[in-house]
Coordinates of C-alpha atoms and ligand atoms in Angstrom, one line a residue:
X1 CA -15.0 10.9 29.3
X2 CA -12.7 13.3 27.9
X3 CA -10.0 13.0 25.4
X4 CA -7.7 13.0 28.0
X5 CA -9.0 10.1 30.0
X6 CA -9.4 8.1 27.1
X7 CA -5.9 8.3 26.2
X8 CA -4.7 7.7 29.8
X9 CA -6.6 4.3 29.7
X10 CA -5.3 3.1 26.2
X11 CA -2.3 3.6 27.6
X12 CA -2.8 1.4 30.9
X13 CA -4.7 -1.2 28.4
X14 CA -2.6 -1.2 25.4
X15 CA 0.7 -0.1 26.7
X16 CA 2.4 2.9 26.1
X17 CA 3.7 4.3 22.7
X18 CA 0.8 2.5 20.8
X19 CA 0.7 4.9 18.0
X20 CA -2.0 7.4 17.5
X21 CA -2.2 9.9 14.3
X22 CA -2.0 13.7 14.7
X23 CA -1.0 16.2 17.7
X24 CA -4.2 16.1 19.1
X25 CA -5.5 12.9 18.5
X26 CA -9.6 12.2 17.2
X27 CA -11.7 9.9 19.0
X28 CA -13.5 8.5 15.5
X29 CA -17.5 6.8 16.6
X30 CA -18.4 6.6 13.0
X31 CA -17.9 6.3 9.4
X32 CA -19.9 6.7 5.9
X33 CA -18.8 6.9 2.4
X34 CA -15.3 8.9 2.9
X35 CA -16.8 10.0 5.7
X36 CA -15.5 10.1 9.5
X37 CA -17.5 11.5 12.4
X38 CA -15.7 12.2 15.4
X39 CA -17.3 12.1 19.3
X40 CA -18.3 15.6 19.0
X41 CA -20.1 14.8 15.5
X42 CA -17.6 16.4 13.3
X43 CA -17.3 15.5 10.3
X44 CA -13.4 13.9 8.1
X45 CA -12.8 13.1 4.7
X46 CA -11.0 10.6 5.1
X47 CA -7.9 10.7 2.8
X48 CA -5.7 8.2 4.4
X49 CA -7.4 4.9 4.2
X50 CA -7.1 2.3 1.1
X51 CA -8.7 -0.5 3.7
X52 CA -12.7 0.7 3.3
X53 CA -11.9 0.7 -0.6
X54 CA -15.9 0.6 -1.7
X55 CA -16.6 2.9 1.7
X56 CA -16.7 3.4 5.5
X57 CA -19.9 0.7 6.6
X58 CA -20.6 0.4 2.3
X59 CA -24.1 -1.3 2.9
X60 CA -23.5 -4.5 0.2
X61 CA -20.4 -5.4 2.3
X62 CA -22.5 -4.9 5.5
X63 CA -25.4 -7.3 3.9
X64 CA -23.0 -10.0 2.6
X65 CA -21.1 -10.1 6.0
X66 CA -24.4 -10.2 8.0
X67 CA -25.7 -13.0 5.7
X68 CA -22.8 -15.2 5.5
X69 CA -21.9 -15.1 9.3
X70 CA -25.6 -15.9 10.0
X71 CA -25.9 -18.5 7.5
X72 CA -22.4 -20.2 7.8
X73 CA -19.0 -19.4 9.1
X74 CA -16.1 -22.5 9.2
X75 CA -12.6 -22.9 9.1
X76 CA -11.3 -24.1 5.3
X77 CA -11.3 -27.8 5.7
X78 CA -14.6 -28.5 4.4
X79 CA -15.9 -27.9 0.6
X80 CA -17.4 -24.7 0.0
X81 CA -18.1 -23.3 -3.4
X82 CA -17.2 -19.7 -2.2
X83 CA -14.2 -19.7 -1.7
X84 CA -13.4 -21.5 -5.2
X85 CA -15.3 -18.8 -6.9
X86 CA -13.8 -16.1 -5.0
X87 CA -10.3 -17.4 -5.6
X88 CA -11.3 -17.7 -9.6
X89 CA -12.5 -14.2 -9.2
X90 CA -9.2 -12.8 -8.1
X91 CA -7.1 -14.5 -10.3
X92 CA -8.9 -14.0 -13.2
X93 CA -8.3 -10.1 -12.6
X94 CA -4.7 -11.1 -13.5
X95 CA -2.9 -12.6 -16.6
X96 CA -2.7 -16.1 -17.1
X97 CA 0.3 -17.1 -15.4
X98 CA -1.2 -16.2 -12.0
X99 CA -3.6 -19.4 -11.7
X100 CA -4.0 -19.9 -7.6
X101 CA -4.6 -18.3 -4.4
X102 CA -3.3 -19.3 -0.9
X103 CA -6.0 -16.9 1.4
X104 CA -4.3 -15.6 4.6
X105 CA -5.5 -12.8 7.1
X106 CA -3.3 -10.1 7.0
X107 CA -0.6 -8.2 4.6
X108 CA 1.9 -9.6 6.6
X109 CA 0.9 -13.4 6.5
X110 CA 0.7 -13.0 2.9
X111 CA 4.3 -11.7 2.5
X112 CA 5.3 -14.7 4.5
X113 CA 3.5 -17.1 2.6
X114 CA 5.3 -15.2 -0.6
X115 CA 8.7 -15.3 0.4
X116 CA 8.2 -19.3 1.4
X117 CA 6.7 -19.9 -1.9
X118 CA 9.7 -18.2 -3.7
X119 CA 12.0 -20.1 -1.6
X120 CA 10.6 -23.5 -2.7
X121 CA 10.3 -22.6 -6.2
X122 CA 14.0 -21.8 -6.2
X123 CA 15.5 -23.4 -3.4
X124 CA 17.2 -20.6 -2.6
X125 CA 17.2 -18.0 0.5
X126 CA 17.9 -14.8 -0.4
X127 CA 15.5 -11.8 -0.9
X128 CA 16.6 -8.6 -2.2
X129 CA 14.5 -5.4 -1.4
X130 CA 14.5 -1.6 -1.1
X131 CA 15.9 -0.1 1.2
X132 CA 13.2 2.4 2.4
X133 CA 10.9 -0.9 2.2
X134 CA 7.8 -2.0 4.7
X135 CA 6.5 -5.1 4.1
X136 CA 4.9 -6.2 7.0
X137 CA 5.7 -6.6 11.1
X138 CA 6.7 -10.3 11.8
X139 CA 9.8 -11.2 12.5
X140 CA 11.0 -12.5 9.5
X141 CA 8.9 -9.9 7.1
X142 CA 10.4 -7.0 9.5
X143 CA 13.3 -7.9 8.9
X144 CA 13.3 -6.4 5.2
X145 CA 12.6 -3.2 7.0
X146 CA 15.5 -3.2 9.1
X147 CA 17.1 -3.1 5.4
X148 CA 15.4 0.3 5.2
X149 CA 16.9 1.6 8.1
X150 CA 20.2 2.5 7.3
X151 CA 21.6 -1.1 7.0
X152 CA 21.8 -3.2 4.0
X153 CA 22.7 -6.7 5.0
X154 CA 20.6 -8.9 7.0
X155 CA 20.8 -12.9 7.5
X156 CA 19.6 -13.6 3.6
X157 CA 18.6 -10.2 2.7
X158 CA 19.9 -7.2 0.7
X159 CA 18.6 -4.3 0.1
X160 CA 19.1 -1.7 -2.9
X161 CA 18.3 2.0 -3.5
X162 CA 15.1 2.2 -5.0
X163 CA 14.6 4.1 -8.0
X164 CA 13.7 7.6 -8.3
X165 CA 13.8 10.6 -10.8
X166 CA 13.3 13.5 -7.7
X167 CA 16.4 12.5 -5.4
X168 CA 18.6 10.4 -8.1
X169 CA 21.6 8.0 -7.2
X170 CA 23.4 9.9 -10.3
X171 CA 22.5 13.8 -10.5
X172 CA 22.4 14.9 -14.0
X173 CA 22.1 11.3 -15.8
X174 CA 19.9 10.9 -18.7
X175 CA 16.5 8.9 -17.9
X176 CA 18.2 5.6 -19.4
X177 CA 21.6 6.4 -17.3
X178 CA 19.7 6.5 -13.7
X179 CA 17.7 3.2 -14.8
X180 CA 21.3 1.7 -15.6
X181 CA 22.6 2.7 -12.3
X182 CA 19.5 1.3 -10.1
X183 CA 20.2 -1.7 -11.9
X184 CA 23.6 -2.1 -11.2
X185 CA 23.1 -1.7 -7.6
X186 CA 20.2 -4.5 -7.9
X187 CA 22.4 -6.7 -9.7
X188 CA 25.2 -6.3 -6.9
X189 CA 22.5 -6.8 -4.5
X190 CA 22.0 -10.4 -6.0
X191 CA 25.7 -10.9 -6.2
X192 CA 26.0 -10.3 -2.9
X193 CA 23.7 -13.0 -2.0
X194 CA 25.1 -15.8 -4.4
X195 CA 28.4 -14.9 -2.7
X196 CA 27.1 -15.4 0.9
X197 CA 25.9 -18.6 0.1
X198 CA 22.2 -18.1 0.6
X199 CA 21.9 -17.8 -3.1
X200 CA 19.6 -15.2 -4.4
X201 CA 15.4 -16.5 -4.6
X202 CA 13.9 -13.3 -5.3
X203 CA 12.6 -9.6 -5.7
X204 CA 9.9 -8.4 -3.6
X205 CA 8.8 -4.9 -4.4
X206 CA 6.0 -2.7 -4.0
X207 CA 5.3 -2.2 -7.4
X208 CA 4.7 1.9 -7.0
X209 CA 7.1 2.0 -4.3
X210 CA 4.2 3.6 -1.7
X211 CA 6.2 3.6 1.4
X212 CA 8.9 4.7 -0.5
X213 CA 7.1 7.8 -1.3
X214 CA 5.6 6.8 -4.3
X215 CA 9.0 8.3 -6.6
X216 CA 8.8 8.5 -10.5
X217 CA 10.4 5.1 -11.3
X218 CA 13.2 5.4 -14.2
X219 CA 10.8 4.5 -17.5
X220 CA 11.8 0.6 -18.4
X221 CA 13.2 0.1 -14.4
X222 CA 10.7 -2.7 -13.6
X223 CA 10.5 -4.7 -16.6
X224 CA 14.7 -4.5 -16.8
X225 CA 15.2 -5.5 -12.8
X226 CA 12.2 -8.6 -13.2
X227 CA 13.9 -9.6 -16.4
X228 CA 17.2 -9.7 -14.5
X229 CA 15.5 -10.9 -11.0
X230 CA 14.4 -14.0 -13.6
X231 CA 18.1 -14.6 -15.1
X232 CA 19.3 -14.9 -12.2
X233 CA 17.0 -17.6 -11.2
X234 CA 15.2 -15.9 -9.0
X235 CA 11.3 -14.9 -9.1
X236 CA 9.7 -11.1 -8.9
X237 CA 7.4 -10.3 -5.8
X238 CA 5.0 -8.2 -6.4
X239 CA 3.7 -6.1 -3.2
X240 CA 0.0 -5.1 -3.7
X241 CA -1.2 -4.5 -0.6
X242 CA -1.1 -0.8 -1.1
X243 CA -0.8 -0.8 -4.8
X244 CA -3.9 -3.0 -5.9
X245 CA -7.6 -3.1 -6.5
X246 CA -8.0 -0.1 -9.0
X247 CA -5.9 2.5 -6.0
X248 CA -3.5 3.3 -9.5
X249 CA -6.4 3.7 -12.1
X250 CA -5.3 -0.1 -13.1
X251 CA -6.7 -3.2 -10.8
X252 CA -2.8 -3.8 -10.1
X253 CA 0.5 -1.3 -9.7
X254 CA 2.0 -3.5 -12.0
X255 CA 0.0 -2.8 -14.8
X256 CA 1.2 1.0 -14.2
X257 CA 4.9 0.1 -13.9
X258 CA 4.8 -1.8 -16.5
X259 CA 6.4 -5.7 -15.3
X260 CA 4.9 -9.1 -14.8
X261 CA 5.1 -11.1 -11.4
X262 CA 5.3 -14.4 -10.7
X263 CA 3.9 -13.9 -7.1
X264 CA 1.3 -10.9 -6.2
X265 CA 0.6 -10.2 -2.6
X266 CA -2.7 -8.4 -1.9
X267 CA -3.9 -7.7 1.4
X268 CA -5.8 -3.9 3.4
X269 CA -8.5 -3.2 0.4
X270 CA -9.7 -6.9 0.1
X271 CA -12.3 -7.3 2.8
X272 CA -13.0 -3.6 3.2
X273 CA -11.7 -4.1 6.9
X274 CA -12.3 -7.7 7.4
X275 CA -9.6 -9.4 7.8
X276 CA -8.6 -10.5 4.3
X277 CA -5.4 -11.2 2.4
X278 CA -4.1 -13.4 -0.6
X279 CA -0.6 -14.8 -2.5
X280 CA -1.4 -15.8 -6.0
X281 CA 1.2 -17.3 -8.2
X282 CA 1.4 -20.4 -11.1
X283 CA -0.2 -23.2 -10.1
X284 CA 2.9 -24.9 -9.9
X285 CA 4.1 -22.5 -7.3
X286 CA 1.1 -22.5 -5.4
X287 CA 1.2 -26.4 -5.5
X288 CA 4.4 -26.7 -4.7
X289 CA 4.0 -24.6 -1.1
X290 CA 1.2 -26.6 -0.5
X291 CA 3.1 -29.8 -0.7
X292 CA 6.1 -28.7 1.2
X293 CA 4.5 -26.7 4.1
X294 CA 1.0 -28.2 4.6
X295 CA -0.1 -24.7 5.3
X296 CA -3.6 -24.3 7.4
X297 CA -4.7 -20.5 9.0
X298 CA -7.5 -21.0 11.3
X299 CA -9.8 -17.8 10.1
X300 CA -8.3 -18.0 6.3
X301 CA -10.3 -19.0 3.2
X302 CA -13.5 -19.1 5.3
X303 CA -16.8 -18.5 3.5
X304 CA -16.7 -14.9 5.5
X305 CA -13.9 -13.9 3.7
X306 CA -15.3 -15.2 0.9
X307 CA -18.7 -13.7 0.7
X308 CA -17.2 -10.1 1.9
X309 CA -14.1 -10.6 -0.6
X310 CA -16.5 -11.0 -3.6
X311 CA -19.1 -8.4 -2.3
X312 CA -15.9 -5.7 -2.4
X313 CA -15.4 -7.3 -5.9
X314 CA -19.0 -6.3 -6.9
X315 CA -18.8 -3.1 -5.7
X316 CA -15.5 -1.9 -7.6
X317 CA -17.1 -3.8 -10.6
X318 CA -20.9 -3.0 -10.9
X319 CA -19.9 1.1 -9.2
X320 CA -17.4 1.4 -11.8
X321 CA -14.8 2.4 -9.3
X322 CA -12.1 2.5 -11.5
X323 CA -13.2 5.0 -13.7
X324 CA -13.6 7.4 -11.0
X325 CA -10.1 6.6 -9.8
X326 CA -9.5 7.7 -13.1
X327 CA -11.5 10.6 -13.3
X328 CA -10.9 12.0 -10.0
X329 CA -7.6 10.8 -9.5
X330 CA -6.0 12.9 -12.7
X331 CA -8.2 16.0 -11.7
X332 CA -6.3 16.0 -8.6
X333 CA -3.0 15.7 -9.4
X334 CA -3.4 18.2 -12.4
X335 CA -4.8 20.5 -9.6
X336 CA -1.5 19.9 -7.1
X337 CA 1.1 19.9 -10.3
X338 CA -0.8 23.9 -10.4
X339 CA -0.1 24.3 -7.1
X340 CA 3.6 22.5 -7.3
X341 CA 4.8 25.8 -9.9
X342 CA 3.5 28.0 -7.3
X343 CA 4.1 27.2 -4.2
X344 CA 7.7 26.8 -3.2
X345 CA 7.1 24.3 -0.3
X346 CA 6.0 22.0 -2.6
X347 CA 8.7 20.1 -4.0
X348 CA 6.9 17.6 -5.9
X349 CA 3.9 15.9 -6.6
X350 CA 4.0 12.2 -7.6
X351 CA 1.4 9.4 -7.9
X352 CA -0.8 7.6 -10.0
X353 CA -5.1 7.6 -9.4
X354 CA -5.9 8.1 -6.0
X355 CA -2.9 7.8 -4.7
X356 CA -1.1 10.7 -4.6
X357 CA 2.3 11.9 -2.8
X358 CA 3.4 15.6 -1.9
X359 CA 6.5 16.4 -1.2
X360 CA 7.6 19.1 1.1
X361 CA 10.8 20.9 0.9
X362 CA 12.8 23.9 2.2
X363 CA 13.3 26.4 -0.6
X364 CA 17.1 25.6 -0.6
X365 CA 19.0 24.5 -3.5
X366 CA 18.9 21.2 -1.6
X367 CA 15.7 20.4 -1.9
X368 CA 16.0 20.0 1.9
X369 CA 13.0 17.8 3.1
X370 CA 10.8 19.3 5.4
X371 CA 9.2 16.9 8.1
X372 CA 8.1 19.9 10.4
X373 CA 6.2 21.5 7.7
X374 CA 4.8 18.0 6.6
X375 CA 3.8 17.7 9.7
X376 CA 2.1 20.9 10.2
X377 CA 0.3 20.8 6.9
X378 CA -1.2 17.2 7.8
X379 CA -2.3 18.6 11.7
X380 CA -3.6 21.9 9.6
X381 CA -5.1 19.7 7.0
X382 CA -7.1 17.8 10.1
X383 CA -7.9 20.6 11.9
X384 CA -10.4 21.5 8.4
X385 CA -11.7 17.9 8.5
X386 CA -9.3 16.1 6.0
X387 CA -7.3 13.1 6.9
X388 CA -3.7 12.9 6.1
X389 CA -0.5 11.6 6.6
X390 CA 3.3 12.2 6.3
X391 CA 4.9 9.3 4.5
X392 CA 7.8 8.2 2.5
X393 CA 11.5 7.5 3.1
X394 CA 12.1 10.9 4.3
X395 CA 8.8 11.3 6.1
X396 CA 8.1 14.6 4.1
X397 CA 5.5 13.7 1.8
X398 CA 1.8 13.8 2.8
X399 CA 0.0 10.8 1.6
X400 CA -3.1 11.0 -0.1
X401 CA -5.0 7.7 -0.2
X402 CA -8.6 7.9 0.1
X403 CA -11.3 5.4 -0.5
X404 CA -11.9 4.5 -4.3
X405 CA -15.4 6.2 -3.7
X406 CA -13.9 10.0 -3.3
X407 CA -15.6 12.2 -5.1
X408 CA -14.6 15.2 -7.5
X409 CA -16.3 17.5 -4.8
X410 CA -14.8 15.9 -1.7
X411 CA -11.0 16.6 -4.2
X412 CA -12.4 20.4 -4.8
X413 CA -13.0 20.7 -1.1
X414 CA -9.2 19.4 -0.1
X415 CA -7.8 21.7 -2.5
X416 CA -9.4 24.5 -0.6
X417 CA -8.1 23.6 2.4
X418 CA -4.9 22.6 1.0
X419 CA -4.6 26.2 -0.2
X420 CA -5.7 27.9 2.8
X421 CA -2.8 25.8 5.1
X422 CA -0.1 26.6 2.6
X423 CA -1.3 30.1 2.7
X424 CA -1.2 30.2 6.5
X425 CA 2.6 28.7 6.5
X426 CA 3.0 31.2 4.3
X427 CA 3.7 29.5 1.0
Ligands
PMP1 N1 3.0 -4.6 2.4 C1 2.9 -3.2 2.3 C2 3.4 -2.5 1.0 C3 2.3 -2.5 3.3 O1 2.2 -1.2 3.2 C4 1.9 -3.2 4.4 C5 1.2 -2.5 5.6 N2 1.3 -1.2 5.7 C6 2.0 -4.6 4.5 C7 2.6 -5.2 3.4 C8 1.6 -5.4 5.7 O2 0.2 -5.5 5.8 P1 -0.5 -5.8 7.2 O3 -0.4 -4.6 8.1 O4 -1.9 -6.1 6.8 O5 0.2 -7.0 7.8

């Protein structure tokens, strides 16, 4: 079947418009390591995915999956010590005022359950976001990313500008200035809500702002907006699904920002592709949404997820994955902060471990963002078998996001081929 043909019949099955990466599109049969072979046997280093955390088919995971499924596999409504254990293990990876889990299937569900649970706690509506936020795609979680879209009010929402150093709300201002002037527009964001009548409940926030773009947060931002978020009655969100399990160099983006949560969503890395996702607060938090919602999810807190969430948990523990976040992680952003001072497309280069942003710009005064060249760069960077994407508010900065188990030669190899696009776009 060719390419072709293959789209034609997605199309017919899964309807038109379902989205597909890159201007010629790969038909993927395989994957190893941070490794992706394609139809044709082609080999990707995959750069893109934080899902596979330990690994493409990481052969513990496989084991524990295998095992588990052919031992045991039941909805939560019966004891099992797995579960308990694994929801010790994750909160322990926490402080102590995260004490309990609610297990959920997806990033979205999680959010859900987060913004219900905040809502109880304070028995108020409102949320306040950014405004180049995703949080998830059901209807009342997409809503928070119709705030990013150009609009800044929805039915108990607000959004706000999230902080940044590159593109600031105040050009010129001191460090401490721009942090002022995020804040303000937070507090007025909360403001807004007490004045609507929903009252304000909380803050949720990515806490390295990845779809965002990943920006250089204004240093004392986080902890200032949670402290505020918290005298104004309301309770901090913490958005992990992109920022946790060791992606920064820390087990949580928090840690990195620098503030404390009272609710932390987790979600894509958990299960290294199964289905797996988690909001862990206080216990008095976690027992009031219990008590007021009776929540049940049919494929949740199953001894599947269980046995796979712990077996990523060994992995990134007994592997020492963080360290090579660490190691690998700062080699490569030293390498593209080189690269930033000479090349003139490259406006920036932001991140923290293996999570990296580059942003593309014209050479303009402007800074002008550059989606066609971002674009370009990521089909280039595909084309020599690394896996990409354009992200961030403006779309102009290509993510780099690979599996915690990329290697200081797989980074070496990227920034040959990195240098050889830029070189063909002529800088
Ligand atoms: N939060 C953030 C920060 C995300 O990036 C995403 C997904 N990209 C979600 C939540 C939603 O996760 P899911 O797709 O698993 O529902």
């Amino acid at each position: 079947m060719t390419l072709q043909q293959l789209m034609d019949r997605r199309d017919r099955a899964l309807g038109a418009g379902t989205p597909l990466f890159y201007g010629n599109p790969l038909h993927i049969v395989r994957g190893e390591g941070v490794y992706l072979y394609d139809a044709d046997g082609r080999r990707y280093v995959d750069m893109y995915n934080n899902v596979p955390c330990v690994g493409h088919a990481n052969p513990h995971v496989v084991e524990a999956m295998a095992r588990q499924q052919s031992t045991l596999n039941v909805h939560s409504r019966y004891l099992h010590e797995g579960i308990v254990e694994f929801a010790e293990r994750l909160v322990a990876l926490h402080g102590l005022a995260i004490e309990s889990v609610v297990v959920s299937c997806s990033g979205t569900e999680a959010v859900e359950v987060a913004l219900r649970m905040a809502r109880i706690a304070t028995g108020k509506r409102g949320i306040v976001c950014t405004n180049a936020t995703y949080h998830g795609n059901s209807e009342a979680v997409s809503m928070l990313t119709r705030l990013a879209v150009g609009q800044n009010t929805v039915r108990d929402a607000r959004s706000f500008p999230f902080p940044e150093m590159y593109r600031p709300l105040l050009p010129g201002a001191s460090e401490t200035e721009l942090a002022d002037a995020y804040l303000a527009s937070l507090e007025e964001a909360i403001r807004n809500l007490e004045h609507d009548g929903a009252g304000f409940a909380g803050l949720i926030v990515c806490s390295i702002l990845a779809n965002e773009g990943l920006p250089d947060i204004p240093r004392g931002f986080m902890a200032r907006a949670a402290a505020m978020v918290r005298a104004a009655g309301g309770v901090v969100i913490a958005d992990e699904v992109q920022a946790g399990y060791c992606r920064t160099g820390q087990w949580w983006g928090y840690q990195v920002s620098g503030f404390e949560p009272d609710i932390v969503v987790t979600g894509k890395p958990m299960g290294n592709g199964l289905p797996l996702a988690a909001t862990a607060a206080s216990k008095a938090f976690v027992d009031a949404f219990r008590a007021n919602t009776r929540y049940f999810n049919t494929f949740a807190s199953s001894p599947l997820q269980a046995a796979v969430g712990m077996a990523v948990l060994d992995v990134i523990e007994g592997d020492r994955l963080r360290d090579n976040v660490n190691t690998v992680g700062s080699y490569l952003k030293q390498a593209l902060l080189e690269r930033k001072v000479r090349c003139p497309s490259i406006g920036d280069v932001r991140g923290h471990g293996l999570f990296i942003g580059i942003e593309i710009v014209k050479q303009d005064a402007e800074k002008t963002p550059d989606v066609t060249r971002t674009i370009q760069i990521v089909n280039r960077l595909k084309d020599k078998g690394f896996l990409t994407s354009n992200a961030g508010a403006l779309r102009n900065t290509v993510k780099i996001r690979p599996p915690l188990v990329f290697k200081r030669q797989n980074a070496e190899a990227f920034l040959a081929a990195l240098d050889e696009t830029i070189s063909e776009l002529n800088g």
